[in-house]
mmCIF file with all atom_site columns, C-alpha atoms in Angstrom:
data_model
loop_
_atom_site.group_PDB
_atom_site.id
_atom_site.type_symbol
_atom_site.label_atom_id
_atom_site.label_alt_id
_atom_site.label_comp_id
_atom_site.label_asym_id
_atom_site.label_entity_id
_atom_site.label_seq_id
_atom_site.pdbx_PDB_ins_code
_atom_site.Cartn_x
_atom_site.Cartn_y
_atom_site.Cartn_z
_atom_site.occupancy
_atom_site.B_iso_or_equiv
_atom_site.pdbx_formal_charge
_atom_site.auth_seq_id
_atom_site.auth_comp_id
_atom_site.auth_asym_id
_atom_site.auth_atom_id
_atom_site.pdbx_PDB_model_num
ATOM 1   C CA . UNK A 1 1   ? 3.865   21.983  -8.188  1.00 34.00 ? 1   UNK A CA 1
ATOM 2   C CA . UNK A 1 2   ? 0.499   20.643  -8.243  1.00 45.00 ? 2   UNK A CA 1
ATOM 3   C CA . UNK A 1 3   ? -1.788  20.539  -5.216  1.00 49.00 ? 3   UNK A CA 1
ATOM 4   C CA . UNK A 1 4   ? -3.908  17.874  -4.344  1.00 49.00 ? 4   UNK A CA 1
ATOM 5   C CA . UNK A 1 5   ? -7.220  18.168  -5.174  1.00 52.00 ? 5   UNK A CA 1
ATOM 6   C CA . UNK A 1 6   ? -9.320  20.319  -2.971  1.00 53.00 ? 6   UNK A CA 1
ATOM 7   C CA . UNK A 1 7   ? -11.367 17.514  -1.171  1.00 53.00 ? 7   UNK A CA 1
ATOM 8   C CA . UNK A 1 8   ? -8.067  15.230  -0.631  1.00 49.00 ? 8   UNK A CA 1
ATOM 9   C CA . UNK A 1 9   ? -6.244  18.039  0.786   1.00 54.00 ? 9   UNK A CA 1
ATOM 10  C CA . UNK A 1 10  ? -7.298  17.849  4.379   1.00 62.00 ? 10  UNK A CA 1
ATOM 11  C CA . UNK A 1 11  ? -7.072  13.812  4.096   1.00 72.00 ? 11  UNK A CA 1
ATOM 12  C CA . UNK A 1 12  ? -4.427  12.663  6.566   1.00 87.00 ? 12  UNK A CA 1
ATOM 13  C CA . UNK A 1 13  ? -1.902  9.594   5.851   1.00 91.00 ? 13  UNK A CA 1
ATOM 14  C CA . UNK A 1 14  ? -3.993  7.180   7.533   1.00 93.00 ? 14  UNK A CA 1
ATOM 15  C CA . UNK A 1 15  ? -6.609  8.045   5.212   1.00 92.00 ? 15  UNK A CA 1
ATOM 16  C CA . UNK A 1 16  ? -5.215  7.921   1.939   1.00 93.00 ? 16  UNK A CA 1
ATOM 17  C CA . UNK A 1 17  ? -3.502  4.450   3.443   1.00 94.00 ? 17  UNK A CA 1
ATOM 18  C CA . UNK A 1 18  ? -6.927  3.438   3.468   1.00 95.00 ? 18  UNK A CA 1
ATOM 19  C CA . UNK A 1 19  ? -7.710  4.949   -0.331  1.00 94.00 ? 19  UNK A CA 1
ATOM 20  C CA . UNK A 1 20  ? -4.816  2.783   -1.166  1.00 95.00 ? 20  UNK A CA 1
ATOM 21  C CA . UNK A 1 21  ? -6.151  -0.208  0.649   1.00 96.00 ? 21  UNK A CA 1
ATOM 22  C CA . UNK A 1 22  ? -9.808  -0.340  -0.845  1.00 96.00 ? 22  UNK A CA 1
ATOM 23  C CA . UNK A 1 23  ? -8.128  0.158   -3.915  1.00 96.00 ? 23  UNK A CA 1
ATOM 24  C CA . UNK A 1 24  ? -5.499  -2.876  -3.511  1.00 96.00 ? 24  UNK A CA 1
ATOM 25  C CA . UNK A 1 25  ? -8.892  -5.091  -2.160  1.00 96.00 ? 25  UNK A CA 1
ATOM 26  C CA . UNK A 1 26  ? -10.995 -4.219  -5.097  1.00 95.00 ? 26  UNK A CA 1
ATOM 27  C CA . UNK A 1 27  ? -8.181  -4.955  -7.305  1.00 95.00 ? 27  UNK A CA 1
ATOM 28  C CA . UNK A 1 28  ? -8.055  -8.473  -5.286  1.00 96.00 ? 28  UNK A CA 1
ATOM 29  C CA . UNK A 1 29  ? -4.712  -8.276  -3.052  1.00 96.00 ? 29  UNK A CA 1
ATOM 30  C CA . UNK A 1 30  ? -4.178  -11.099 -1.067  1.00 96.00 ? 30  UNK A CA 1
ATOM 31  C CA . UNK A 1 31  ? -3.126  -10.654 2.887   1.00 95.00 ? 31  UNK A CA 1
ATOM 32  C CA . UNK A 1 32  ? -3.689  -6.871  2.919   1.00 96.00 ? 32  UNK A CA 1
ATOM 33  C CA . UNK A 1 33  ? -2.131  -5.401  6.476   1.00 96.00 ? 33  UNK A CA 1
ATOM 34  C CA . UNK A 1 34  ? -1.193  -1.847  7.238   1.00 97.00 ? 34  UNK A CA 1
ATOM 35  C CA . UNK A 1 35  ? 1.039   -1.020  9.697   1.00 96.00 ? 35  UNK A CA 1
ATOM 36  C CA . UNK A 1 36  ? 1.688   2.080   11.521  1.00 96.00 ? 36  UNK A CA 1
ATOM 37  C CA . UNK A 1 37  ? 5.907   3.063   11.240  1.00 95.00 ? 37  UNK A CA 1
ATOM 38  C CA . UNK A 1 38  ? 5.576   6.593   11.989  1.00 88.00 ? 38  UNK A CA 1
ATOM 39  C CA . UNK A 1 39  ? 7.011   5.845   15.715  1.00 87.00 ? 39  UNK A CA 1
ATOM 40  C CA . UNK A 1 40  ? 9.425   4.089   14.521  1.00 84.00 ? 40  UNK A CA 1
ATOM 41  C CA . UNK A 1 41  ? 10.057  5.429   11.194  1.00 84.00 ? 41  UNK A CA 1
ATOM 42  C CA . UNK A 1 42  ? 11.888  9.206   9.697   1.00 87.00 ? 42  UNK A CA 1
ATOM 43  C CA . UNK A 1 43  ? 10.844  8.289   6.302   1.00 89.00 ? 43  UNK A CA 1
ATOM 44  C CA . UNK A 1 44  ? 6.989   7.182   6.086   1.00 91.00 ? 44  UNK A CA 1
ATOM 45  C CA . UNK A 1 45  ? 3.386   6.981   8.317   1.00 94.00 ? 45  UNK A CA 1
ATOM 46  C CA . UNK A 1 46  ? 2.370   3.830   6.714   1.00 96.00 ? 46  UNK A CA 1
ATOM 47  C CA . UNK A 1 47  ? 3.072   0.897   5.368   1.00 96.00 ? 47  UNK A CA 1
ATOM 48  C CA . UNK A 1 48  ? 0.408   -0.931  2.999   1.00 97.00 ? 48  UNK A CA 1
ATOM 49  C CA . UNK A 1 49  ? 1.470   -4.511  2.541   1.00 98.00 ? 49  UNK A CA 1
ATOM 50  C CA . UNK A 1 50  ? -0.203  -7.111  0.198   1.00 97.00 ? 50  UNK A CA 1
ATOM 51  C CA . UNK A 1 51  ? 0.712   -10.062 -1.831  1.00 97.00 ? 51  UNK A CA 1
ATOM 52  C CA . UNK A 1 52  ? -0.135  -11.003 -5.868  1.00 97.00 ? 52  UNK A CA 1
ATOM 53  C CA . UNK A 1 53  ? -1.023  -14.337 -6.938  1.00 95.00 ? 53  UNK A CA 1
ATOM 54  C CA . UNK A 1 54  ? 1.630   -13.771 -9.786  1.00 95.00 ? 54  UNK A CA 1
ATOM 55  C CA . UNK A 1 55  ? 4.068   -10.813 -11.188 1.00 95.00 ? 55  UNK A CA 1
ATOM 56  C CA . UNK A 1 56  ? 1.677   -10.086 -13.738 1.00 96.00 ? 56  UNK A CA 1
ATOM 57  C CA . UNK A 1 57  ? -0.867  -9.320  -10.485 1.00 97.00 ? 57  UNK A CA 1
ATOM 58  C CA . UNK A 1 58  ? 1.629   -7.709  -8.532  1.00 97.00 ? 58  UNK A CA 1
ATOM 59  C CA . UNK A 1 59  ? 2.449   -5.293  -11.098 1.00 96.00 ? 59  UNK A CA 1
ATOM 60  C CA . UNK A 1 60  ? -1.293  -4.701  -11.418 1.00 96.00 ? 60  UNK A CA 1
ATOM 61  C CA . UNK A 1 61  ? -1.856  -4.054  -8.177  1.00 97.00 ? 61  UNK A CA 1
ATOM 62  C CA . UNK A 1 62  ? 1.135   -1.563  -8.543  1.00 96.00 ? 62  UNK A CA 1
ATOM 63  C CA . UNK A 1 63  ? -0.527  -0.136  -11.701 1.00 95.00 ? 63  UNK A CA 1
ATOM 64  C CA . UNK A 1 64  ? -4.014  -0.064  -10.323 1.00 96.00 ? 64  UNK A CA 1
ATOM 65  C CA . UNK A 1 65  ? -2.765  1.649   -6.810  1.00 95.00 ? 65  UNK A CA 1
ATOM 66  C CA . UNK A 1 66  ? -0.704  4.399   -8.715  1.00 93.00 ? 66  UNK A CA 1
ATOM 67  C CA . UNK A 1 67  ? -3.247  5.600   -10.991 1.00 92.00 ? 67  UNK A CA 1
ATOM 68  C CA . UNK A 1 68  ? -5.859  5.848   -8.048  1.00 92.00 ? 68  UNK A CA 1
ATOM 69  C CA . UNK A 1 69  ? -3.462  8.269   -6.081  1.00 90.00 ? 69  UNK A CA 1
ATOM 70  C CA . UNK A 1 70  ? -2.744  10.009  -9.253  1.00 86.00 ? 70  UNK A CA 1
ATOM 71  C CA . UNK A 1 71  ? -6.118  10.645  -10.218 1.00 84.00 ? 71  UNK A CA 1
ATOM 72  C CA . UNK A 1 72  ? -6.259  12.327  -6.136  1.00 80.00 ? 72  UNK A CA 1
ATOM 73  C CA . UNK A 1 73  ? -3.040  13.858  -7.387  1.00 80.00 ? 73  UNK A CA 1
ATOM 74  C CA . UNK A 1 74  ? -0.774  12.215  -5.221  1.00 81.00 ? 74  UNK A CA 1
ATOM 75  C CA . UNK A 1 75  ? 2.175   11.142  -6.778  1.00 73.00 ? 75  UNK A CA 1
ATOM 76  C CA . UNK A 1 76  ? 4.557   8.446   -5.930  1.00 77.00 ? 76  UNK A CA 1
ATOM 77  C CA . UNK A 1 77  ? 8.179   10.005  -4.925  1.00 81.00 ? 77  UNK A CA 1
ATOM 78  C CA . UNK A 1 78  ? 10.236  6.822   -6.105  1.00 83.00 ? 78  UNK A CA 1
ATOM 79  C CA . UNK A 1 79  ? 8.658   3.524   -7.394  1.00 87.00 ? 79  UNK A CA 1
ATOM 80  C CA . UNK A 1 80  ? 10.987  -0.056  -7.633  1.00 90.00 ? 80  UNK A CA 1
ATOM 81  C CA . UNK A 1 81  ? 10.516  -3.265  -8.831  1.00 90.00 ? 81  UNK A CA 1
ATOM 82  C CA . UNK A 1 82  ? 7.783   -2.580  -11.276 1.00 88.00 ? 82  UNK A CA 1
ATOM 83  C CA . UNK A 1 83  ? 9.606   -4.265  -14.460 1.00 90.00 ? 83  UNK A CA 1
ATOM 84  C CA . UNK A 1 84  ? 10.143  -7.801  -12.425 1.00 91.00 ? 84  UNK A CA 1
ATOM 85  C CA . UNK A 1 85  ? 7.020   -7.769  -10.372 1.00 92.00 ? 85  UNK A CA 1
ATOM 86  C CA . UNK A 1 86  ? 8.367   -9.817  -7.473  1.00 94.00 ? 86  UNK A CA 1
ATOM 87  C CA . UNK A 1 87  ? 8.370   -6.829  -5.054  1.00 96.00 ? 87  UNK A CA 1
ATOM 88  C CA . UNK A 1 88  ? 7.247   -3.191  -5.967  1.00 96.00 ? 88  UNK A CA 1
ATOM 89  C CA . UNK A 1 89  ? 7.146   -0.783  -3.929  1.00 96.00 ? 89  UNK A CA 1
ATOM 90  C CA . UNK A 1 90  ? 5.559   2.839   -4.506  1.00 95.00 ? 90  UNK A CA 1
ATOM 91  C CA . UNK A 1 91  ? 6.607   5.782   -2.268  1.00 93.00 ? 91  UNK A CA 1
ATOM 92  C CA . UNK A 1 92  ? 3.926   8.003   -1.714  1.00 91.00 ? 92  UNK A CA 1
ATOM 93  C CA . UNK A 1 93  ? 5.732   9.954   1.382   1.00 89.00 ? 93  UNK A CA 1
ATOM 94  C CA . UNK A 1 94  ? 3.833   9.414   4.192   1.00 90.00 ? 94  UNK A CA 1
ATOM 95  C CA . UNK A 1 95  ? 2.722   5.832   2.830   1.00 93.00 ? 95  UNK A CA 1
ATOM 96  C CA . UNK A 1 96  ? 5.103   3.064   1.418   1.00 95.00 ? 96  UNK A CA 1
ATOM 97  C CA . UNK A 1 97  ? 2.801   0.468   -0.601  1.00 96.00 ? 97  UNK A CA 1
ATOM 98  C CA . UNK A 1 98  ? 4.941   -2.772  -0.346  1.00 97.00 ? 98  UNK A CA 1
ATOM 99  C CA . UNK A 1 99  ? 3.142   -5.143  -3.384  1.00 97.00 ? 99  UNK A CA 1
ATOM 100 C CA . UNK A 1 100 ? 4.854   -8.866  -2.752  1.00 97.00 ? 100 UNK A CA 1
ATOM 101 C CA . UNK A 1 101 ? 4.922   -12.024 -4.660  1.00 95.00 ? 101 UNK A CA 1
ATOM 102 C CA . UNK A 1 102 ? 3.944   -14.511 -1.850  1.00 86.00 ? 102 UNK A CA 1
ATOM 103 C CA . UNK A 1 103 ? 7.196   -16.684 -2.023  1.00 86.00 ? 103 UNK A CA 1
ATOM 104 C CA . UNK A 1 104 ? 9.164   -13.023 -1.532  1.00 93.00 ? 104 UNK A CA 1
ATOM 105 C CA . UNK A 1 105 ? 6.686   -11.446 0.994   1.00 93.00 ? 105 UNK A CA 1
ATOM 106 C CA . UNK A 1 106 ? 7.656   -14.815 3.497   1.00 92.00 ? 106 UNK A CA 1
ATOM 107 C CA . UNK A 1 107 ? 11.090  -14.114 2.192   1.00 93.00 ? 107 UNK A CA 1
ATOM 108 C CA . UNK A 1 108 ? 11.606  -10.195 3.416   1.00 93.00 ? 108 UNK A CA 1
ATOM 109 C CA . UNK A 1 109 ? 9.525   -10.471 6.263   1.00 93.00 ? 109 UNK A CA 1
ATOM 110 C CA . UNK A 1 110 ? 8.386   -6.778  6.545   1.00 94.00 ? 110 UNK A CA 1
ATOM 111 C CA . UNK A 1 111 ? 5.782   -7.323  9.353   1.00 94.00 ? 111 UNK A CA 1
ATOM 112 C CA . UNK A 1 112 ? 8.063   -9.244  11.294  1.00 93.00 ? 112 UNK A CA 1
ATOM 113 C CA . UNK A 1 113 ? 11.015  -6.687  11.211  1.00 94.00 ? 113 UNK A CA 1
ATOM 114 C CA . UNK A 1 114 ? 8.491   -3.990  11.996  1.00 95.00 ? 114 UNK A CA 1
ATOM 115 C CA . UNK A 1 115 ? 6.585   -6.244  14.658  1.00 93.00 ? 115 UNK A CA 1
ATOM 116 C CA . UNK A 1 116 ? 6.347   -3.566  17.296  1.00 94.00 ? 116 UNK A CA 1
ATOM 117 C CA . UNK A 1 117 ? 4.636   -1.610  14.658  1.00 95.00 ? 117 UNK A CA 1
ATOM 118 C CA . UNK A 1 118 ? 0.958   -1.399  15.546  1.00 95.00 ? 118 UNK A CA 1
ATOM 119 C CA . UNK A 1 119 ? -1.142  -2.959  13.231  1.00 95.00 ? 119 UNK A CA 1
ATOM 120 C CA . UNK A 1 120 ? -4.324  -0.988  11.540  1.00 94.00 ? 120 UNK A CA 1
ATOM 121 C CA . UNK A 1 121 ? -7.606  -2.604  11.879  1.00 92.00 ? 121 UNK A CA 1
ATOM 122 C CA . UNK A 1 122 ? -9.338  -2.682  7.998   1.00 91.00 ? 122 UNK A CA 1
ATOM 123 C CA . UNK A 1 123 ? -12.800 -2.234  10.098  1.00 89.00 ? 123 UNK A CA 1
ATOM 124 C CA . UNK A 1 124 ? -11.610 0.556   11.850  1.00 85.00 ? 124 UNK A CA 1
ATOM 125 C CA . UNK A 1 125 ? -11.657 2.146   8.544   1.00 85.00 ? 125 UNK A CA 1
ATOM 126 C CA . UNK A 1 126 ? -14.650 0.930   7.188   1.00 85.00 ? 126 UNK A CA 1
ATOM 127 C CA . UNK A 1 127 ? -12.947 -1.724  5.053   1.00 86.00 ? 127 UNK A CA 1
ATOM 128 C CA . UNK A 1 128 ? -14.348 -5.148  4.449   1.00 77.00 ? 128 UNK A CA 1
ATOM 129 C CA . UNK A 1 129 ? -12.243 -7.977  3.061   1.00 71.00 ? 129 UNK A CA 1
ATOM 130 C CA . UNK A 1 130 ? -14.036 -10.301 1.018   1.00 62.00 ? 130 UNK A CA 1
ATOM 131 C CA . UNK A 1 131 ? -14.613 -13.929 2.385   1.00 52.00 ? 131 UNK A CA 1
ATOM 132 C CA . UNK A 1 132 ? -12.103 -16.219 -0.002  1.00 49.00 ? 132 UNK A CA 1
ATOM 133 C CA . UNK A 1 133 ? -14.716 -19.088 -1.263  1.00 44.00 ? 133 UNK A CA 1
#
């Protein structure tokens, strides 16, 4: 089994929820929120939500997000969705990246199933969305 390398293995879930945020913002995700499940949740810590202008940036996003965790070595468990692009999602364990289409994201309605789930403040992480012009 591989290990994560040696300066991501202390990282905790929050933080690598946060590599995986930068990473979706740089790679210009729309409506980026991460919400905190683990009360509430068996299965995951995190959630990292987003939307793509189109399936072609959705499963870019997807793409983009999955090769940054690989390069930290950490590996997605189970991916979906990648072929359509509509909704992917990438299982990391202890983060769930949910990549939406905006017409499904309204659809599915993660953050209001999970709406006692506390919300994660980007600038509480040092993360700056950019201003849309």
């Amino acid at each position: 089994m591989r290990q994560l390398k040696k300066e991501h293995r202390e990282r905790t879930s929050l933080e690598l929820a946060a590599i995986c945020a930068r990473t979706a913002l740089d790679t210009k995700a729309e409506d980026l929120v991460i919400l905190d499940v683990h009360e509430g949740s068996s299965f995951t810590d995190y959630f990292v939500i987003m939307s793509g202008r189109s399936s072609r940036h959705v499963q870019g996003l997807a793409e983009t997000i999955e090769e940054k965790l690989r390069s930290k070595r950490v590996n997605s468990k189970h991916s979906e969705g990648l072929r359509e692009g509509i909704w992917v999602l990438l299982d990391f364990g202890d983060i769930v990246a949910h990549i939406f289409y905006k017409d499904q994201r309204e659809f599915y309605d993660l953050e209001g199933l999970w709406h006692d789930a506390p919300r994660v403040e980007l600038k509480e992480l040092g993360i700056e969305e950019e201003e849309e012009e």
